[in-house]
Amino acid sequence: MNGRTYDEVSLGEELPALPIPLTRTLIVATAIASRDYQDVHHDPGLAVERGSKDVFMNILTTNGLVDRYVTEWAGPAAVVKAIKIRLGVPNYPGDTMTLTGTVTAKHDEDRRVEIAVRGENGLGAHVTGIAVVRLPAKGAT
């Protein structure tokens, strides 16, 4: 698997879009795997009783998907330094969230790259934020 080097990345570069089908299994299994036993993430009846239209994805899963998206683009030698996200509309089963990203800053002193990330579903923006990765120097991958 090849990765990106710092020199290969340019400001304004767009990452390839990543559509993620939002299955009930994905939402429930990742909530349980992240030890988030809040009923709105696995029990449809209780989720509706609490005002939601269905179960919805938890923030830990969203954070993990953003990490996956950025590291899939950056490659195995990249080091994630920070992920700062904000949630918007819920991710419900039966929809698709599409992650997109744009390189917004480069820091030569330590080869850090900042990426503005956005995840949209049929309701609008589910997640927005910034991911920061340190990339290897040319010839180091």
PDB file of C-alpha atoms in Angstrom, residues 21-34 36 38-43 54-58 61 65 90-95:
ATOM      1  CA  PRO A  21     -23.661   2.971   3.458  1.00  0.00           C
ATOM      2  CA  LEU A  22     -25.325   3.491   6.839  1.00  0.00           C
ATOM      3  CA  THR A  23     -26.676   0.081   7.696  1.00  0.00           C
ATOM      4  CA  ARG A  24     -28.437  -0.701  10.937  1.00  0.00           C
ATOM      5  CA  THR A  25     -25.730  -3.283  11.609  1.00  0.00           C
ATOM      6  CA  LEU A  26     -22.949  -0.697  11.196  1.00  0.00           C
ATOM      7  CA  ILE A  27     -24.652   1.744  13.561  1.00  0.00           C
ATOM      8  CA  VAL A  28     -25.488  -0.812  16.260  1.00  0.00           C
ATOM      9  CA  ALA A  29     -22.273  -2.849  16.052  1.00  0.00           C
ATOM     10  CA  THR A  30     -19.969   0.170  16.197  1.00  0.00           C
ATOM     11  CA  ALA A  31     -21.848   1.653  19.157  1.00  0.00           C
ATOM     12  CA  ILE A  32     -21.490  -1.623  21.057  1.00  0.00           C
ATOM     13  CA  ALA A  33     -17.845  -2.034  19.954  1.00  0.00           C
ATOM     14  CA  SER A  34     -17.049   1.431  21.313  1.00  0.00           C
ATOM     15  CA  ASP A  36     -21.537   3.122  23.992  1.00  0.00           C
ATOM     16  CA  GLN A  38     -26.880   4.353  25.118  1.00  0.00           C
ATOM     17  CA  ASP A  39     -30.204   2.933  23.914  1.00  0.00           C
ATOM     18  CA  VAL A  40     -30.639   5.503  21.102  1.00  0.00           C
ATOM     19  CA  HIS A  41     -27.790   3.750  19.265  1.00  0.00           C
ATOM     20  CA  HIS A  42     -29.251   0.224  19.326  1.00  0.00           C
ATOM     21  CA  ASP A  43     -32.950   0.141  20.328  1.00  0.00           C
ATOM     22  CA  ASP A  54     -34.679   5.689  14.546  1.00  0.00           C
ATOM     23  CA  VAL A  55     -31.368   4.628  16.068  1.00  0.00           C
ATOM     24  CA  PHE A  56     -28.467   6.861  15.023  1.00  0.00           C
ATOM     25  CA  MET A  57     -24.678   6.687  14.812  1.00  0.00           C
ATOM     26  CA  ASN A  58     -22.614   7.659  17.846  1.00  0.00           C
ATOM     27  CA  THR A  61     -18.010   5.850  15.206  1.00  0.00           C
ATOM     28  CA  LEU A  65     -14.729   6.934  10.120  1.00  0.00           C
ATOM     29  CA  PRO A  90     -27.925  12.337  12.597  1.00  0.00           C
ATOM     30  CA  ASN A  91     -26.724   9.358  10.559  1.00  0.00           C
ATOM     31  CA  TYR A  92     -29.773   7.069  10.334  1.00  0.00           C
ATOM     32  CA  PRO A  93     -29.931   3.544   8.907  1.00  0.00           C
ATOM     33  CA  GLY A  94     -30.781   3.311   5.217  1.00  0.00           C
ATOM     34  CA  ASP A  95     -28.915   6.482   4.208  1.00  0.00           C
TER      35      ASP A  95
END
